Phi, psi and omega in degrees: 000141207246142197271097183300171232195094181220111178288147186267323180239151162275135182256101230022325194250025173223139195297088172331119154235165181255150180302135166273157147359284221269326163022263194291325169316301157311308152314286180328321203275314162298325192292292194286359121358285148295298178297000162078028186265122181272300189304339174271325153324325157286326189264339167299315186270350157293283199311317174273352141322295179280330160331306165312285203256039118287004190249332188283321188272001122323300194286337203281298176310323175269006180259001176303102166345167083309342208272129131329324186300323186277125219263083181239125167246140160221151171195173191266089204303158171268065166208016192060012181271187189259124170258139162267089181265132171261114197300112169248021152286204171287171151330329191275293194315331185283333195284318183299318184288307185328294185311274165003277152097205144269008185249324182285326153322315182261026147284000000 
């Protein structure tokens, strides 16, 4: 395996910045990498994992209705995106599709 090099400072003819978060993370995650620590390198692409998509269950919850009333169904497709339907039927058609469902949940 061949041994990488990841400068630590920027260099003469590049601008101090500050690193984000997810970075330095990522540095780590190449650094044990090159070292070959496979297993700390698994737990690290964990941790940012789960980073994501507490920042994915965040925006999701604040793009959330509070009114009950308003007929938004959203969910999650198998490629993982967020799909949004706005129901403009009658009362009945919204009790139905809930019922629909809900019947594809518990499958």
């Amino acid at each position: 395996m061949a041994i990488v090099a990841i400068p630590k400072r920027p260099r003469p003819h590049q601008p101090e910045a500050q690193v984000p978060a997810n970075d330095s993370r990522k540095r780590e995650l190449i650094e044990m990498l090159a070292r070959g620590d496979f297993h700390g390198a698994e737990s690290i692409r964990q941790e940012m994992c789960a980073a994501k998509e507490k920042v994915v269950n965040k925006h999701e919850a604040a793009a959330t209705p509070a009114n009950n009333e308003l007929s938004v169904v959203s969910w999650r497709n198998d490629e993982g995106e967020l799909e949004t339907l706005e129901m403009t039927a009658t009362p009945e058609a919204q009790a139905y599709f809930e019922s629909v469902m809900a019947k594809e949940a518990a499958n």
